[in-house]
Every structure is written in structure tokens, then in C-alpha cells.
Amino acid sequence: MNEPNEKDSVFLEKRRQLLKLGAAGVPMLLTMKASAAQPLHSALDCAITIPSGMCIMVGSDGAAWISTRYNYDGSKLTNGKVKQFKSASEYVLPAGSVPARYRPDGNCPTDPCSSSGGSSGDDDEGGHWGHHSQQESGFAALFDRLTLTRTAQADDTLYASDWGHSGGEGDDSDDGSSGCPTSGGDDDDNHDSYSSNHWGSSDDNHDDDEGGSSGSNDTSSCDYKIYCFDSSTQFQPGTFIDANGNWNLSGDLGLYTIVAAKYGEYYGTYNNFPGVSCMLSIMTYLNNQ
Amino acid sequence: MAAGPNRKTWRWRANPRHYRCHVLGDVTFVYNHLSGDTHMLNLVSIALLNLMAERTFTLDELAAAFPAHMDVSADECPPGVVWRLFDELDEVGLVERSGGA
């Protein structure tokens, strides 16, 4: 926008004076809220734009890591990838922040060599793609643009029992044939130099194996699930509120709404989590009703 | 709890598709389509918004570019002032992150 009289000395002097006021802390911007007489209160009408490439990694304890810098390719989650995601995360929420329905189910096989255990082990999650247990209800259309994720299955028990003697040879058997320790399991990330104690949650086991020996020990990924938004996505969280003022959250956008709300609850608008202002606006409005 | 993003490395912009401006004298009324709010910007804040609508900036780049855009010296418009102005725009959702490391 071209400013009239931009080079005019009076104009420049006005801006100089305003700059001085700005330097003194005087607000340079005033906001006029929409009229309460509007059919829909603007506080409920705000929209959130989820940045392109944003992913949310949810831990089994309900903690969440949010990043726009981790390029999740949808492949199997491994210890190394979990570590990389945590390192790339720009926001972190503590345990208990994410409801159980969005957490990994932790349904890890106790016997990876059994037919049932093997089939649900960490090599064959292809069937999980695009499948979410949460109800999509009336918001299905909103989720069309979302890609998702999967849960990397692994097993605490398996890990504990096989820790240190998994065969370790890592035969790179990614064919989904077995999560059996003797097969080496899925070793494609065995060489990640993750540390033994980076996993954060107490149920992450003690990953002391070094590189090639991890094989089926790469189990802590069982405790994480990643949700990604593949393109800049805009939605109105107010659509999740029913006529009684209750939240009906579902799907990936429901998760984002929860995370944004939790971030606002914990940190206010500090650090500007995308959409936190909108969520605080809505929550403030609802709390005042 | 570590939660802090490194905003300084991010790139920011103003997206004119998300707002509409109406100039009245020295005041510009900016209606934000996303929030439904109308904001009154003075000559300084609208200058910053217009600058950020031209291209993306890191916060450092913004601090370096804004004085020249305002035709004032860097001493008159130090980085801290630019960043505070930026925070005001960001707080009401008139600027957005567009990428960065």
C-alpha cells in the first residue's frame, strides 16, 4: 500500500514522533472487537492456520512434541526418528496433555514370534495408514487434507526380555515377516546414535543398546504416534463447539485444537503457538458465559 | 520444560489476503478476516505491516530493513522497537510465520 505524502517532511516527522512513542512503549495498534450483536461472536469465529509441515508426536503418557521442521516421511517410527523429532520440536507439552484416544495404544505384542504378535509387530504397520480410531463424526471433510501417521508398534515386554541379546545382526529385514528377535527385526535405524536416556517417559525402557544390537530392541517407538498436516490447513475450532457450548473434538484437527488449547493454558500467548490466540479467545469467551 | 521456538530464525510475513485495509487520514483500519477483529494502525504500525507484506523477513532482517523503509536512521528505530511493533502485529494475527530453519 502506498502511503500518501510519504516523502513529505510533515509526514516523516509524524512518524518520527510516533516512533518515539513506540519506543516508550505506547501501543501502535488498537483493536476493536466485533460487535456482540453479531449472530456469531467473533471470539468463536476465529480461524487457526496450521503451518505446512507441522507434525505432532504424542507419547503414550500424553506428552506432545510439535514441530514444523521434522520431515516425517511416514516410514516406521524408530528410536532414532523419535529422538530426531524431539530435537526438532519447537513446542513441548507435558505428560497428560493429550487425551488417551490420541495416544498410541501401546498394544505391543508380548510374543513377537507368535503369529498374532508378529503380525502386529513393528514391521507391518502399513495397514494403519490413514486409520484412526477416533471418530470422524461430522468433520470428515475437514480431514481430507490431512495425512497421517501411524503408530510404530513395539513391545515393552519384548524389549525388556530381549534387551542386549536380540541377535543384533540387524539383517534389515523390513519385509514385515517377523518382529522376532532372532530375525533381527527391523533394523533400519539401528545405527542411529541415540542416547540411552533420551526417551523422556518413564516407560520408555532403558535403551542401552548400541547401534547394531538394537534390532527388535527398537521398541520405544511403540510409545509414540505422529500426526502430520501436509499442507497449510485452516479451520475454525469454534465448529467443534455444539449448541450447548460443549466441545466435541475429533480427528486430527481435534487433536490440534486440544494441543493449542493446552499450550494456551500452560503458556498463554508466549511463543505464539499457531492458533493459541484464537483458542484463548474462545476459551475466555466460553468461560464468561 | 523446554518449549521455546527460536523465533529469530523463522521467516515472517503479512498476508494481505487475510486482511483488508481502509485508510482514514493517519489511521488505517485493518479488518482481519481470520479473527473478525478490526485494528487501528497508526503510521508506524501500518508501515511495518506493509513492509512485511512485500516479502518474508527474519526478525533481524526486519529490524535492519524497517528504518530505511521509514526514512529514519537506525538510531531512531532500534531493533528492540521494531521487534516490539512486530509483536503487536503478531499478537493480533496480522503476521504469520512463513518458514525458516
CSV table of N, CA and C in Angstrom, one decimal, chain A residues 1 3 6-7 11-12 14-16 18-19 21-23 25-34 42-43 45-47 49 68-69 90-94 234 263 267 269 271-272 277, chain B residues 1-5 7 10 18 21 23 26 29 34-47 50 69-72 76-77 81 84-85 88-92 94 97 101:
chain,number,residue,atom,x,y,z
A,1,MET,N,0.9,-1.2,0.0
A,1,MET,CA,0.0,0.0,0.0
A,1,MET,C,0.9,1.2,0.0
A,3,GLU,N,1.8,4.9,0.8
A,3,GLU,CA,1.3,5.9,1.7
A,3,GLU,C,1.4,7.3,1.1
A,6,GLU,N,4.4,10.3,1.3
A,6,GLU,CA,5.4,9.5,2.0
A,6,GLU,C,6.6,10.3,2.3
A,7,LYS,N,7.0,11.1,1.3
A,7,LYS,CA,8.3,11.9,1.5
A,7,LYS,C,8.0,13.2,2.1
A,11,PHE,N,4.9,14.4,7.1
A,11,PHE,CA,4.6,13.0,7.3
A,11,PHE,C,5.7,12.3,8.0
A,12,LEU,N,6.9,12.6,7.6
A,12,LEU,CA,8.1,11.9,8.2
A,12,LEU,C,8.2,12.3,9.6
A,14,LYS,N,5.8,13.1,11.6
A,14,LYS,CA,4.7,12.4,12.4
A,14,LYS,C,5.2,11.0,12.7
A,15,ARG,N,5.8,10.4,11.8
A,15,ARG,CA,6.2,9.0,12.0
A,15,ARG,C,7.4,9.0,13.0
A,16,ARG,N,8.2,10.0,12.9
A,16,ARG,CA,9.3,10.0,13.9
A,16,ARG,C,8.7,10.2,15.3
A,18,LEU,N,5.8,9.3,16.3
A,18,LEU,CA,5.2,8.1,16.7
A,18,LEU,C,6.2,7.0,17.1
A,19,LEU,N,7.3,7.0,16.4
A,19,LEU,CA,8.3,6.0,16.7
A,19,LEU,C,8.8,6.2,18.1
A,21,LEU,N,7.2,7.5,20.5
A,21,LEU,CA,6.1,6.9,21.4
A,21,LEU,C,6.2,5.4,21.5
A,22,GLY,N,6.4,4.8,20.3
A,22,GLY,CA,6.6,3.4,20.3
A,22,GLY,C,7.7,2.9,21.1
A,23,ALA,N,8.8,3.6,21.0
A,23,ALA,CA,10.0,3.2,21.8
A,23,ALA,C,9.7,3.4,23.3
A,25,GLY,N,7.0,2.6,24.6
A,25,GLY,CA,6.0,1.5,25.0
A,25,GLY,C,4.6,1.8,24.7
A,26,VAL,N,4.3,2.9,24.0
A,26,VAL,CA,2.9,3.2,23.6
A,26,VAL,C,2.5,2.3,22.5
A,27,PRO,N,1.3,1.6,22.7
A,27,PRO,CA,0.9,0.7,21.7
A,27,PRO,C,0.7,1.4,20.3
A,28,MET,N,1.1,0.7,19.3
A,28,MET,CA,1.0,1.3,17.9
A,28,MET,C,-0.2,0.7,17.2
A,29,LEU,N,-1.0,0.0,17.9
A,29,LEU,CA,-2.1,-0.7,17.3
A,29,LEU,C,-3.2,-0.8,18.3
A,30,LEU,N,-4.4,-0.5,17.9
A,30,LEU,CA,-5.6,-0.7,18.8
A,30,LEU,C,-6.6,-1.6,18.1
A,31,THR,N,-7.2,-2.5,18.9
A,31,THR,CA,-8.1,-3.5,18.4
A,31,THR,C,-9.5,-3.1,18.8
A,32,MET,N,-10.4,-3.2,17.8
A,32,MET,CA,-11.8,-3.0,18.1
A,32,MET,C,-12.5,-4.4,17.9
A,33,LYS,N,-13.0,-4.9,18.9
A,33,LYS,CA,-13.7,-6.2,18.8
A,33,LYS,C,-15.0,-6.1,18.1
A,34,ALA,N,-15.3,-7.2,17.4
A,34,ALA,CA,-16.6,-7.2,16.7
A,34,ALA,C,-17.8,-7.0,17.7
A,42,SER,N,-17.3,-13.0,17.4
A,42,SER,CA,-16.1,-13.2,16.7
A,42,SER,C,-15.1,-14.1,17.4
A,43,ALA,N,-15.2,-14.1,18.8
A,43,ALA,CA,-14.3,-14.9,19.5
A,43,ALA,C,-14.4,-16.4,19.1
A,45,ASP,N,-15.5,-17.3,16.2
A,45,ASP,CA,-15.4,-17.3,14.7
A,45,ASP,C,-14.0,-17.3,14.2
A,46,CYS,N,-13.1,-17.2,15.1
A,46,CYS,CA,-11.7,-17.1,14.6
A,46,CYS,C,-11.2,-18.4,14.0
A,47,ALA,N,-10.2,-18.3,13.2
A,47,ALA,CA,-9.7,-19.5,12.5
A,47,ALA,C,-8.2,-19.7,12.9
A,49,THR,N,-4.7,-21.3,11.4
A,49,THR,CA,-3.9,-21.8,10.3
A,49,THR,C,-2.8,-22.6,10.8
A,68,THR,N,7.6,-28.2,13.1
A,68,THR,CA,7.4,-28.0,11.6
A,68,THR,C,8.6,-28.2,10.9
A,69,ARG,N,9.6,-28.7,11.6
A,69,ARG,CA,10.9,-28.8,11.0
A,69,ARG,C,11.3,-30.3,10.7
A,90,GLU,N,9.6,-27.7,18.3
A,90,GLU,CA,9.6,-26.3,18.7
A,90,GLU,C,8.7,-26.0,19.9
A,91,TYR,N,7.8,-26.9,20.2
A,91,TYR,CA,7.0,-26.8,21.3
A,91,TYR,C,6.9,-28.2,22.0
A,92,VAL,N,6.7,-28.1,23.3
A,92,VAL,CA,6.6,-29.4,24.0
A,92,VAL,C,5.5,-29.2,25.1
A,93,LEU,N,4.7,-30.2,25.2
A,93,LEU,CA,3.7,-30.2,26.2
A,93,LEU,C,3.9,-31.4,27.2
A,94,PRO,N,3.7,-31.2,28.4
A,94,PRO,CA,4.0,-32.3,29.4
A,94,PRO,C,3.0,-33.4,29.3
A,234,GLN,N,-6.4,-24.6,7.3
A,234,GLN,CA,-7.1,-23.6,8.1
A,234,GLN,C,-8.4,-24.2,8.6
A,263,TYR,N,-1.6,-25.5,25.1
A,263,TYR,CA,-0.4,-24.6,25.1
A,263,TYR,C,-0.8,-23.3,25.7
A,267,TYR,N,1.0,-21.8,28.7
A,267,TYR,CA,2.0,-20.7,28.4
A,267,TYR,C,1.4,-19.4,28.0
A,269,THR,N,0.0,-16.7,25.6
A,269,THR,CA,0.4,-16.5,24.2
A,269,THR,C,1.9,-16.4,24.0
A,271,ASN,N,5.4,-17.2,23.1
A,271,ASN,CA,6.0,-18.0,22.0
A,271,ASN,C,5.0,-18.3,20.8
A,272,ASN,N,3.9,-17.8,20.9
A,272,ASN,CA,3.0,-17.7,19.8
A,272,ASN,C,2.8,-19.1,19.1
A,277,SER,N,-3.8,-17.8,20.2
A,277,SER,CA,-4.7,-16.6,20.4
A,277,SER,C,-6.1,-16.9,20.2
B,1,MET,N,10.8,-27.6,31.5
B,1,MET,CA,10.2,-27.9,30.3
B,1,MET,C,10.7,-27.0,29.2
B,2,ALA,N,11.3,-27.5,28.2
B,2,ALA,CA,11.8,-26.7,27.1
B,2,ALA,C,10.7,-26.6,26.1
B,3,ALA,N,10.3,-25.4,25.8
B,3,ALA,CA,9.2,-25.2,24.9
B,3,ALA,C,9.5,-24.2,23.9
B,4,GLY,N,10.6,-23.5,24.0
B,4,GLY,CA,10.8,-22.3,23.2
B,4,GLY,C,11.2,-22.5,21.8
B,5,PRO,N,10.5,-22.0,20.8
B,5,PRO,CA,10.9,-22.0,19.5
B,5,PRO,C,11.9,-20.9,19.3
B,7,ARG,N,12.4,-18.1,17.5
B,7,ARG,CA,11.6,-17.2,16.5
B,7,ARG,C,12.5,-16.4,15.6
B,10,TRP,N,13.0,-17.9,12.3
B,10,TRP,CA,11.8,-18.1,11.4
B,10,TRP,C,11.7,-16.9,10.5
B,18,HIS,N,-5.4,-12.0,4.1
B,18,HIS,CA,-6.1,-12.2,5.3
B,18,HIS,C,-6.7,-11.0,6.0
B,21,CYS,N,-7.7,-3.3,4.2
B,21,CYS,CA,-7.3,-2.0,4.8
B,21,CYS,C,-8.2,-0.9,4.3
B,23,VAL,N,-7.9,3.4,4.7
B,23,VAL,CA,-7.2,4.5,5.3
B,23,VAL,C,-8.1,5.7,5.6
B,26,ASP,N,-4.4,9.6,9.1
B,26,ASP,CA,-3.2,9.0,9.5
B,26,ASP,C,-3.5,7.6,10.1
B,29,PHE,N,-7.5,1.5,9.1
B,29,PHE,CA,-8.3,0.4,9.8
B,29,PHE,C,-8.0,-0.9,9.0
B,34,LEU,N,-9.5,-13.4,9.5
B,34,LEU,CA,-9.4,-14.6,10.3
B,34,LEU,C,-9.9,-14.5,11.7
B,35,SER,N,-9.8,-13.3,12.3
B,35,SER,CA,-10.2,-13.1,13.7
B,35,SER,C,-11.6,-12.4,13.7
B,36,GLY,N,-11.9,-11.7,12.7
B,36,GLY,CA,-13.1,-10.9,12.7
B,36,GLY,C,-12.9,-9.6,13.4
B,37,ASP,N,-11.7,-9.3,13.8
B,37,ASP,CA,-11.5,-8.1,14.5
B,37,ASP,C,-11.0,-7.0,13.6
B,38,THR,N,-11.2,-5.8,14.0
B,38,THR,CA,-10.7,-4.6,13.2
B,38,THR,C,-9.7,-3.9,14.1
B,39,HIS,N,-8.6,-3.6,13.5
B,39,HIS,CA,-7.5,-3.0,14.2
B,39,HIS,C,-7.2,-1.6,13.6
B,40,MET,N,-6.9,-0.7,14.5
B,40,MET,CA,-6.5,0.7,14.1
B,40,MET,C,-5.0,0.8,14.2
B,41,LEU,N,-4.4,1.0,13.0
B,41,LEU,CA,-2.9,1.1,12.9
B,41,LEU,C,-2.5,2.5,12.6
B,42,ASN,N,-1.5,3.0,13.3
B,42,ASN,CA,-1.0,4.3,13.1
B,42,ASN,C,0.0,4.3,11.9
B,43,LEU,N,0.7,5.4,11.7
B,43,LEU,CA,1.6,5.5,10.6
B,43,LEU,C,2.8,4.5,10.7
B,44,VAL,N,3.1,4.2,11.9
B,44,VAL,CA,4.3,3.4,12.1
B,44,VAL,C,3.9,1.9,11.9
B,45,SER,N,2.9,1.5,12.6
B,45,SER,CA,2.5,0.1,12.5
B,45,SER,C,2.0,-0.3,11.2
B,46,ILE,N,1.3,0.6,10.4
B,46,ILE,CA,0.9,0.2,9.1
B,46,ILE,C,2.1,0.2,8.2
B,47,ALA,N,3.1,1.0,8.4
B,47,ALA,CA,4.4,0.9,7.6
B,47,ALA,C,5.0,-0.5,7.8
B,50,ASN,N,2.9,-3.1,6.0
B,50,ASN,CA,3.1,-3.0,4.6
B,50,ASN,C,4.5,-3.6,4.1
B,69,HIS,N,12.9,1.8,5.4
B,69,HIS,CA,11.6,1.9,4.9
B,69,HIS,C,10.8,3.1,5.5
B,70,MET,N,11.2,3.4,6.7
B,70,MET,CA,10.6,4.6,7.4
B,70,MET,C,11.3,5.9,7.1
B,71,ASP,N,12.4,5.8,6.4
B,71,ASP,CA,13.2,7.0,6.1
B,71,ASP,C,13.7,7.6,7.4
B,72,VAL,N,14.1,6.8,8.3
B,72,VAL,CA,14.7,7.3,9.5
B,72,VAL,C,16.0,6.6,9.8
B,76,GLU,N,17.2,6.0,15.3
B,76,GLU,CA,15.8,6.4,15.7
B,76,GLU,C,14.9,5.2,15.8
B,77,CYS,N,15.3,4.1,15.2
B,77,CYS,CA,14.4,3.0,15.1
B,77,CYS,C,15.2,1.7,15.4
B,81,VAL,N,12.7,-1.8,19.2
B,81,VAL,CA,11.4,-1.1,18.9
B,81,VAL,C,10.7,-1.8,17.7
B,84,ARG,N,9.2,-5.0,19.0
B,84,ARG,CA,8.0,-4.8,19.8
B,84,ARG,C,6.8,-4.5,18.9
B,85,LEU,N,7.1,-3.7,17.9
B,85,LEU,CA,6.0,-3.4,16.9
B,85,LEU,C,5.6,-4.7,16.3
B,88,GLU,N,3.3,-6.7,18.4
B,88,GLU,CA,1.9,-6.2,18.4
B,88,GLU,C,1.1,-6.8,17.2
B,89,LEU,N,1.8,-6.8,16.0
B,89,LEU,CA,1.1,-7.3,14.9
B,89,LEU,C,0.9,-8.8,15.0
B,90,ASP,N,1.9,-9.5,15.5
B,90,ASP,CA,1.8,-10.9,15.7
B,90,ASP,C,0.7,-11.3,16.7
B,91,GLU,N,0.6,-10.5,17.7
B,91,GLU,CA,-0.3,-10.8,18.8
B,91,GLU,C,-1.8,-10.8,18.3
B,92,VAL,N,-2.0,-10.0,17.3
B,92,VAL,CA,-3.4,-9.9,16.8
B,92,VAL,C,-3.5,-10.7,15.5
B,94,LEU,N,-1.9,-10.5,12.6
B,94,LEU,CA,-1.7,-9.9,11.3
B,94,LEU,C,-0.5,-10.3,10.5
B,97,ARG,N,4.0,-16.8,10.3
B,97,ARG,CA,5.3,-17.5,10.0
B,97,ARG,C,5.1,-18.1,8.6
B,101,ALA,N,14.4,-21.9,9.4
B,101,ALA,CA,15.1,-23.1,9.9
B,101,ALA,C,14.4,-23.6,11.1
